Amino acid sequence: TRTPVNVTVTGAAGQIGYALLFRIASGQLLGKDVPVKLRLLEIPQAVKAAEGTAMELIDSAFPNLVAVDIFDNPADGFAGANVALLVGARPRTAGMERGDLLSANGGIFGPQGKAINDGAADDIRVLVVGNPANTNALIAASAAPDVPAERFTAMTRLDHNRALGQLSLKTGTPVSEITKVTIWGNHSATQYPDIFHAEIAGKNAAEVINDEAWLANDFIPTVAKRGAAIIEARGASSAASAASAAIDHVHSWVNGTPEGDWVSAAIPSDGSYGVPEGIISSFPVTSKDGKWEIVQGLEINDFSRTRIDASVAELIEERDAVKALGLI
Ligand code: NAX
């Protein structure tokens, strides 16, 4: 039998945690044949709620689930972790300036990065879900100098999946026949969902749709502002879809992406497509042998260039702000 994989989930008592943990335990993160030990990391005030979730995990009798342990400090929570899903974060509250938000999250993701550096397994893979996800991932990575930077990623897979959903609705094509969609830049309202290289049932998506006004005024804002629309409708932020995207991200990373397609993930830039090296920005990516690779050689038209540059400019500003605050 295989050695169990240690999966640490922060913010385990939150609403994304509640949707995510059951899918991990059921084998959807890594595969049905991979035993999992869950390590739930919460703040002390939320440990009791995490215990409730752990009780339900035990009551689900998942064949893959070997153990569930709860921790209230990063050093113990990340000890031996092979996969870390950093979901818990400090949300922006009324009257909070950007600097306050970045500082508060620096106080979470700096120590978590250090704990990963000091105690996680050598093959650790980190996905940051908690917002501002890209910059939180940058903070965690810079607190973990002994871990290769490429192991720190942030989630734009939900945005990617939202784009697939909108294209499916628009064209009446099942998502299974839509490929090569890209989210570029930051997981924020400036993100750029790009369909110029996408294919719908084998045909170029931009040509099939052939409506630049729809693209600019409907598709892009719908995808970029979907989070707010969900809050408006549901009275709570996206949780099950966010959990589903986190599962997709790690599954693609570990098990690879299918031939002839790609996904979107925020990974440290190597300078591709004019994105400054080191910035954690969303790209079209494939995964092979457990490593992300940025899809190369795509032609970027003016429509796309302006939008990619705007989102990357925001990431540069965030990086400079956390640098000025001494967080990286
Ligand atoms: P909840 O408020 O329901 O849960 C957050 C949990 O994190 C709480 O239980 C809290 O106690 C815990 N937490 C806070 N600080 C912690 C720390 N230092 N260590 C461990 N746990 C800690 O939020 P939820 O709806 O689950 O969302 C979690 C995060 O995901 C938020 O930052 C949210 O903005 C972000 N999202 C990111 C998305 C993405 O696509 N990247 C989409 C969905 C979501 O909005």
Tab-separated table of N, CA, C and O in Angstrom, residues 229-315:
chain	number	residue	atom	x	y	z
A	229	ALA	N	-21.015	38.864	-7.689
A	229	ALA	CA	-22.364	38.446	-8.098
A	229	ALA	C	-22.855	37.268	-7.253
A	229	ALA	O	-24.045	37.174	-6.926
A	230	ILE	N	-21.940	36.378	-6.888
A	230	ILE	CA	-22.313	35.236	-6.041
A	230	ILE	C	-22.719	35.743	-4.646
A	230	ILE	O	-23.728	35.299	-4.082
A	231	ILE	N	-21.934	36.690	-4.116
A	231	ILE	CA	-22.254	37.234	-2.788
A	231	ILE	C	-23.639	37.877	-2.820
A	231	ILE	O	-24.473	37.652	-1.935
A	232	GLU	N	-23.892	38.644	-3.870
A	232	GLU	CA	-25.173	39.333	-4.048
A	232	GLU	C	-26.340	38.323	-4.076
A	232	GLU	O	-27.372	38.516	-3.446
A	233	ALA	N	-26.147	37.202	-4.776
A	233	ALA	CA	-27.229	36.230	-4.938
A	233	ALA	C	-27.361	35.299	-3.726
A	233	ALA	O	-28.463	35.011	-3.269
A	234	ARG	N	-26.243	34.833	-3.210
A	234	ARG	CA	-26.258	33.773	-2.213
A	234	ARG	C	-26.227	34.315	-0.786
A	234	ARG	O	-26.532	33.605	0.170
A	235	GLY	N	-25.808	35.595	-0.681
A	235	GLY	CA	-25.648	36.170	0.644
A	235	GLY	C	-24.392	35.653	1.338
A	235	GLY	O	-24.194	35.874	2.528
A	236	ALA	N	-23.544	34.994	0.595
A	236	ALA	CA	-22.271	34.479	1.116
A	236	ALA	C	-21.354	34.274	-0.082
A	236	ALA	O	-21.831	34.095	-1.205
A	237	SER	N	-20.046	34.308	0.158
A	237	SER	CA	-19.124	34.218	-0.975
A	237	SER	C	-19.025	32.786	-1.480
A	237	SER	O	-19.407	31.831	-0.792
A	238	SER	N	-18.509	32.656	-2.703
A	238	SER	CA	-18.390	31.335	-3.334
A	238	SER	C	-17.591	30.401	-2.436
A	238	SER	O	-16.532	30.774	-1.945
A	239	ALA	N	-18.097	29.214	-2.245
A	239	ALA	CA	-17.398	28.272	-1.387
A	239	ALA	C	-17.220	26.926	-2.099
A	239	ALA	O	-16.087	26.469	-2.266
A	240	ALA	N	-18.307	26.318	-2.535
A	240	ALA	CA	-18.183	25.001	-3.176
A	240	ALA	C	-17.413	25.098	-4.490
A	240	ALA	O	-16.593	24.233	-4.812
A	241	SER	N	-17.657	26.175	-5.245
A	241	SER	CA	-16.935	26.321	-6.519
A	241	SER	C	-15.468	26.629	-6.271
A	241	SER	O	-14.590	26.184	-7.029
A	242	ALA	N	-15.177	27.377	-5.202
A	242	ALA	CA	-13.781	27.668	-4.863
A	242	ALA	C	-13.079	26.377	-4.435
A	242	ALA	O	-11.946	26.107	-4.840
A	243	ALA	N	-13.759	25.583	-3.636
A	243	ALA	CA	-13.187	24.305	-3.203
A	243	ALA	C	-12.945	23.400	-4.408
A	243	ALA	O	-11.902	22.748	-4.523
A	244	SER	N	-13.891	23.385	-5.324
A	244	SER	CA	-13.784	22.541	-6.511
A	244	SER	C	-12.571	22.956	-7.351
A	244	SER	O	-11.816	22.111	-7.858
A	245	ALA	N	-12.373	24.277	-7.471
A	245	ALA	CA	-11.230	24.778	-8.240
A	245	ALA	C	-9.902	24.431	-7.560
A	245	ALA	O	-8.913	24.133	-8.234
A	246	ALA	N	-9.893	24.468	-6.228
A	246	ALA	CA	-8.669	24.114	-5.497
A	246	ALA	C	-8.322	22.640	-5.740
A	246	ALA	O	-7.157	22.279	-5.939
A	247	ILE	N	-9.346	21.797	-5.739
A	247	ILE	CA	-9.159	20.375	-6.051
A	247	ILE	C	-8.578	20.237	-7.469
A	247	ILE	O	-7.598	19.522	-7.692
A	248	ASP	N	-9.174	20.961	-8.416
A	248	ASP	CA	-8.706	20.893	-9.811
A	248	ASP	C	-7.238	21.309	-9.923
A	248	ASP	O	-6.451	20.683	-10.634
A	249	HIS	N	-6.885	22.406	-9.247
A	249	HIS	CA	-5.520	22.947	-9.337
A	249	HIS	C	-4.501	21.901	-8.883
A	249	HIS	O	-3.541	21.594	-9.599
A	250	VAL	N	-4.713	21.355	-7.688
A	250	VAL	CA	-3.738	20.399	-7.147
A	250	VAL	C	-3.746	19.106	-7.956
A	250	VAL	O	-2.696	18.525	-8.237
A	251	HIS	N	-4.929	18.681	-8.379
A	251	HIS	CA	-5.013	17.454	-9.178
A	251	HIS	C	-4.227	17.611	-10.481
A	251	HIS	O	-3.459	16.727	-10.876
A	252	SER	N	-4.383	18.756	-11.142
A	252	SER	CA	-3.632	19.000	-12.384
A	252	SER	C	-2.135	19.034	-12.120
A	252	SER	O	-1.340	18.496	-12.891
A	253	TRP	N	-1.762	19.704	-11.037
A	253	TRP	CA	-0.333	19.871	-10.700
A	253	TRP	C	0.324	18.505	-10.474
A	253	TRP	O	1.384	18.196	-11.018
A	254	VAL	N	-0.332	17.670	-9.663
A	254	VAL	CA	0.256	16.385	-9.285
A	254	VAL	C	0.102	15.344	-10.401
A	254	VAL	O	1.034	14.598	-10.692
A	255	ASN	N	-1.063	15.314	-11.030
A	255	ASN	CA	-1.347	14.230	-11.978
A	255	ASN	C	-1.198	14.625	-13.440
A	255	ASN	O	-1.358	13.798	-14.327
A	256	GLY	N	-0.913	15.914	-13.708
A	256	GLY	CA	-0.691	16.346	-15.085
A	256	GLY	C	-1.947	16.861	-15.755
A	256	GLY	O	-3.066	16.625	-15.301
A	257	THR	N	-1.735	17.610	-16.843
A	257	THR	CA	-2.838	18.160	-17.631
A	257	THR	C	-2.948	17.341	-18.919
A	257	THR	O	-1.945	16.801	-19.395
A	258	PRO	N	-4.146	17.254	-19.485
A	258	PRO	CA	-4.306	16.431	-20.690
A	258	PRO	C	-3.581	17.034	-21.910
A	258	PRO	O	-3.454	18.255	-22.024
A	259	GLU	N	-3.120	16.186	-22.770
A	259	GLU	CA	-2.505	16.575	-24.036
A	259	GLU	C	-3.480	17.485	-24.804
A	259	GLU	O	-4.668	17.245	-24.815
A	260	GLY	N	-2.971	18.547	-25.397
A	260	GLY	CA	-3.816	19.402	-26.233
A	260	GLY	C	-4.673	20.382	-25.464
A	260	GLY	O	-5.587	20.996	-26.025
A	261	ASP	N	-4.428	20.554	-24.197
A	261	ASP	CA	-5.193	21.543	-23.421
A	261	ASP	C	-4.259	22.158	-22.391
A	261	ASP	O	-3.121	21.715	-22.224
A	262	TRP	N	-4.729	23.220	-21.754
A	262	TRP	CA	-3.981	23.783	-20.635
A	262	TRP	C	-4.957	24.322	-19.617
A	262	TRP	O	-6.174	24.313	-19.854
A	263	VAL	N	-4.443	24.759	-18.462
A	263	VAL	CA	-5.278	25.348	-17.417
A	263	VAL	C	-4.644	26.678	-17.017
A	263	VAL	O	-3.625	27.079	-17.593
A	264	SER	N	-5.241	27.371	-16.063
A	264	SER	CA	-4.667	28.624	-15.576
A	264	SER	C	-4.260	28.447	-14.117
A	264	SER	O	-4.990	27.845	-13.333
A	265	ALA	N	-3.086	28.988	-13.789
A	265	ALA	CA	-2.615	28.979	-12.407
A	265	ALA	C	-1.675	30.154	-12.235
A	265	ALA	O	-0.968	30.539	-13.176
A	266	ALA	N	-1.671	30.727	-11.027
A	266	ALA	CA	-0.727	31.803	-10.732
A	266	ALA	C	0.543	31.167	-10.181
A	266	ALA	O	0.517	30.514	-9.132
A	267	ILE	N	1.628	31.324	-10.932
A	267	ILE	CA	2.922	30.735	-10.550
A	267	ILE	C	3.999	31.811	-10.700
A	267	ILE	O	3.785	32.811	-11.388
A	268	PRO	N	5.156	31.615	-10.051
A	268	PRO	CA	6.198	32.636	-10.164
A	268	PRO	C	6.625	32.809	-11.624
A	268	PRO	O	6.920	31.840	-12.311
A	269	SER	N	6.638	34.059	-12.074
A	269	SER	CA	6.994	34.319	-13.471
A	269	SER	C	8.475	34.095	-13.711
A	269	SER	O	9.315	34.424	-12.869
A	270	ASP	N	8.782	33.544	-14.896
A	270	ASP	CA	10.179	33.421	-15.332
A	270	ASP	C	10.485	34.519	-16.349
A	270	ASP	O	11.485	34.454	-17.052
A	271	GLY	N	9.597	35.518	-16.434
A	271	GLY	CA	9.786	36.603	-17.391
A	271	GLY	C	8.978	36.414	-18.671
A	271	GLY	O	8.947	37.295	-19.530
A	272	SER	N	8.311	35.274	-18.805
A	272	SER	CA	7.498	35.022	-19.998
A	272	SER	C	6.434	36.103	-20.202
A	272	SER	O	5.897	36.636	-19.227
A	273	TYR	N	6.147	36.395	-21.442
A	273	TYR	CA	5.085	37.335	-21.832
A	273	TYR	C	5.239	38.712	-21.165
A	273	TYR	O	4.244	39.390	-20.869
A	274	GLY	N	6.484	39.087	-20.887
A	274	GLY	CA	6.743	40.417	-20.333
A	274	GLY	C	6.324	40.580	-18.881
A	274	GLY	O	6.291	41.709	-18.381
A	275	VAL	N	6.022	39.477	-18.195
A	275	VAL	CA	5.666	39.569	-16.769
A	275	VAL	C	6.965	39.494	-15.965
A	275	VAL	O	7.706	38.517	-16.092
A	276	PRO	N	7.260	40.529	-15.146
A	276	PRO	CA	8.539	40.547	-14.443
A	276	PRO	C	8.788	39.267	-13.642
A	276	PRO	O	7.874	38.741	-13.002
A	277	GLU	N	10.027	38.804	-13.722
A	277	GLU	CA	10.423	37.582	-13.041
A	277	GLU	C	10.106	37.674	-11.548
A	277	GLU	O	10.330	38.714	-10.927
A	278	GLY	N	9.586	36.586	-11.001
A	278	GLY	CA	9.357	36.510	-9.559
A	278	GLY	C	7.947	36.875	-9.132
A	278	GLY	O	7.480	36.431	-8.083
A	279	ILE	N	7.253	37.676	-9.954
A	279	ILE	CA	5.858	38.022	-9.652
A	279	ILE	C	5.007	36.748	-9.769
A	279	ILE	O	5.200	35.970	-10.690
A	280	ILE	N	4.081	36.539	-8.841
A	280	ILE	CA	3.206	35.361	-8.938
A	280	ILE	C	1.947	35.759	-9.704
A	280	ILE	O	1.049	36.405	-9.173
A	281	SER	N	1.962	35.422	-10.969
A	281	SER	CA	0.942	35.895	-11.909
A	281	SER	C	0.300	34.704	-12.603
A	281	SER	O	0.945	33.674	-12.803
A	282	SER	N	-0.948	34.855	-13.011
A	282	SER	CA	-1.625	33.752	-13.687
A	282	SER	C	-1.193	33.663	-15.143
A	282	SER	O	-1.076	34.681	-15.838
A	283	PHE	N	-0.963	32.431	-15.581
A	283	PHE	CA	-0.519	32.123	-16.943
A	283	PHE	C	-1.298	30.918	-17.472
A	283	PHE	O	-1.851	30.152	-16.686
A	284	PRO	N	-1.223	30.711	-18.790
A	284	PRO	CA	-1.653	29.413	-19.322
A	284	PRO	C	-0.552	28.413	-18.970
A	284	PRO	O	0.620	28.655	-19.272
A	285	VAL	N	-0.921	27.322	-18.317
A	285	VAL	CA	0.096	26.369	-17.866
A	285	VAL	C	-0.317	24.927	-18.151
A	285	VAL	O	-1.501	24.590	-18.157
A	286	THR	N	0.711	24.103	-18.364
A	286	THR	CA	0.514	22.659	-18.392
A	286	THR	C	1.315	22.104	-17.225
A	286	THR	O	2.195	22.780	-16.693
A	287	SER	N	1.001	20.881	-16.847
A	287	SER	CA	1.795	20.242	-15.806
A	287	SER	C	2.240	18.873	-16.297
A	287	SER	O	1.463	18.120	-16.890
A	288	LYS	N	3.529	18.602	-16.065
A	288	LYS	CA	4.114	17.319	-16.451
A	288	LYS	C	5.082	16.910	-15.360
A	288	LYS	O	5.834	17.756	-14.869
A	289	ASP	N	5.062	15.649	-14.991
A	289	ASP	CA	5.957	15.136	-13.934
A	289	ASP	C	5.912	16.009	-12.681
A	289	ASP	O	6.938	16.265	-12.050
A	290	GLY	N	4.735	16.518	-12.355
A	290	GLY	CA	4.572	17.276	-11.123
A	290	GLY	C	5.112	18.698	-11.162
A	290	GLY	O	5.269	19.324	-10.113
A	291	LYS	N	5.388	19.214	-12.365
A	291	LYS	CA	5.900	20.593	-12.478
A	291	LYS	C	5.076	21.392	-13.470
A	291	LYS	O	4.757	20.918	-14.565
A	292	TRP	N	4.771	22.645	-13.069
A	292	TRP	CA	4.066	23.534	-13.990
A	292	TRP	C	5.034	24.047	-15.055
A	292	TRP	O	6.194	24.324	-14.753
A	293	GLU	N	4.512	24.205	-16.263
A	293	GLU	CA	5.261	24.890	-17.315
A	293	GLU	C	4.360	25.915	-17.960
A	293	GLU	O	3.201	25.629	-18.249
A	294	ILE	N	4.896	27.111	-18.198
A	294	ILE	CA	4.123	28.156	-18.868
A	294	ILE	C	4.066	27.824	-20.360
A	294	ILE	O	5.093	27.522	-20.971
A	295	VAL	N	2.862	27.858	-20.923
A	295	VAL	CA	2.705	27.604	-22.360
A	295	VAL	C	3.413	28.732	-23.117
A	295	VAL	O	3.168	29.911	-22.851
A	296	GLN	N	4.309	28.370	-24.005
A	296	GLN	CA	5.119	29.378	-24.701
A	296	GLN	C	4.597	29.667	-26.104
A	296	GLN	O	3.868	28.871	-26.686
A	297	GLY	N	5.006	30.805	-26.628
A	297	GLY	CA	4.821	31.096	-28.049
A	297	GLY	C	3.446	31.582	-28.464
A	297	GLY	O	3.158	31.640	-29.657
A	298	LEU	N	2.583	31.932	-27.503
A	298	LEU	CA	1.262	32.414	-27.902
A	298	LEU	C	1.385	33.851	-28.403
A	298	LEU	O	2.083	34.676	-27.811
A	299	GLU	N	0.695	34.134	-29.486
A	299	GLU	CA	0.691	35.496	-30.013
A	299	GLU	C	-0.290	36.332	-29.193
A	299	GLU	O	-1.428	35.904	-28.975
A	300	ILE	N	0.168	37.477	-28.722
A	300	ILE	CA	-0.671	38.326	-27.874
A	300	ILE	C	-1.082	39.554	-28.691
A	300	ILE	O	-0.232	40.365	-29.065
A	301	ASN	N	-2.382	39.690	-28.961
A	301	ASN	CA	-2.826	40.844	-29.754
A	301	ASN	C	-2.960	42.089	-28.869
A	301	ASN	O	-2.791	42.015	-27.645
A	302	ASP	N	-3.255	43.227	-29.468
A	302	ASP	CA	-3.297	44.489	-28.716
A	302	ASP	C	-4.380	44.477	-27.636
A	302	ASP	O	-4.183	44.990	-26.538
A	303	PHE	N	-5.533	43.897	-27.996
A	303	PHE	CA	-6.645	43.791	-27.043
A	303	PHE	C	-6.175	43.083	-25.768
A	303	PHE	O	-6.433	43.541	-24.649
A	304	SER	N	-5.470	41.984	-25.953
A	304	SER	CA	-4.980	41.202	-24.812
A	304	SER	C	-3.828	41.917	-24.099
A	304	SER	O	-3.780	41.938	-22.862
A	305	ARG	N	-2.900	42.481	-24.882
A	305	ARG	CA	-1.702	43.094	-24.292
A	305	ARG	C	-2.062	44.151	-23.256
A	305	ARG	O	-1.542	44.173	-22.144
A	306	THR	N	-2.988	45.051	-23.616
A	306	THR	CA	-3.399	46.126	-22.713
A	306	THR	C	-3.921	45.555	-21.405
A	306	THR	O	-3.630	46.059	-20.324
A	307	ARG	N	-4.723	44.506	-21.519
A	307	ARG	CA	-5.381	43.949	-20.330
A	307	ARG	C	-4.412	43.137	-19.471
A	307	ARG	O	-4.473	43.196	-18.242
A	308	ILE	N	-3.523	42.396	-20.111
A	308	ILE	CA	-2.506	41.661	-19.330
A	308	ILE	C	-1.638	42.662	-18.577
A	308	ILE	O	-1.389	42.520	-17.375
A	309	ASP	N	-1.201	43.710	-19.307
A	309	ASP	CA	-0.305	44.701	-18.678
A	309	ASP	C	-0.975	45.380	-17.487
A	309	ASP	O	-0.321	45.644	-16.473
A	310	ALA	N	-2.271	45.663	-17.595
A	310	ALA	CA	-2.974	46.351	-16.500
A	310	ALA	C	-3.019	45.461	-15.252
A	310	ALA	O	-2.801	45.931	-14.130
A	311	SER	N	-3.284	44.175	-15.433
A	311	SER	CA	-3.371	43.297	-14.273
A	311	SER	C	-1.981	43.061	-13.668
A	311	SER	O	-1.824	43.043	-12.441
A	312	VAL	N	-0.978	42.933	-14.533
A	312	VAL	CA	0.388	42.740	-14.034
A	312	VAL	C	0.860	44.005	-13.312
A	312	VAL	O	1.556	43.913	-12.286
A	313	ALA	N	0.453	45.181	-13.795
A	313	ALA	CA	0.819	46.434	-13.119
A	313	ALA	C	0.283	46.435	-11.689
A	313	ALA	O	0.947	46.887	-10.749
A	314	GLU	N	-0.928	45.913	-11.516
A	314	GLU	CA	-1.495	45.829	-10.171
A	314	GLU	C	-0.666	44.889	-9.282
A	314	GLU	O	-0.421	45.186	-8.101
A	315	LEU	N	-0.219	43.776	-9.852
A	315	LEU	CA	0.632	42.842	-9.083
A	315	LEU	C	1.963	43.481	-8.702
A	315	LEU	O	2.479	43.245	-7.605
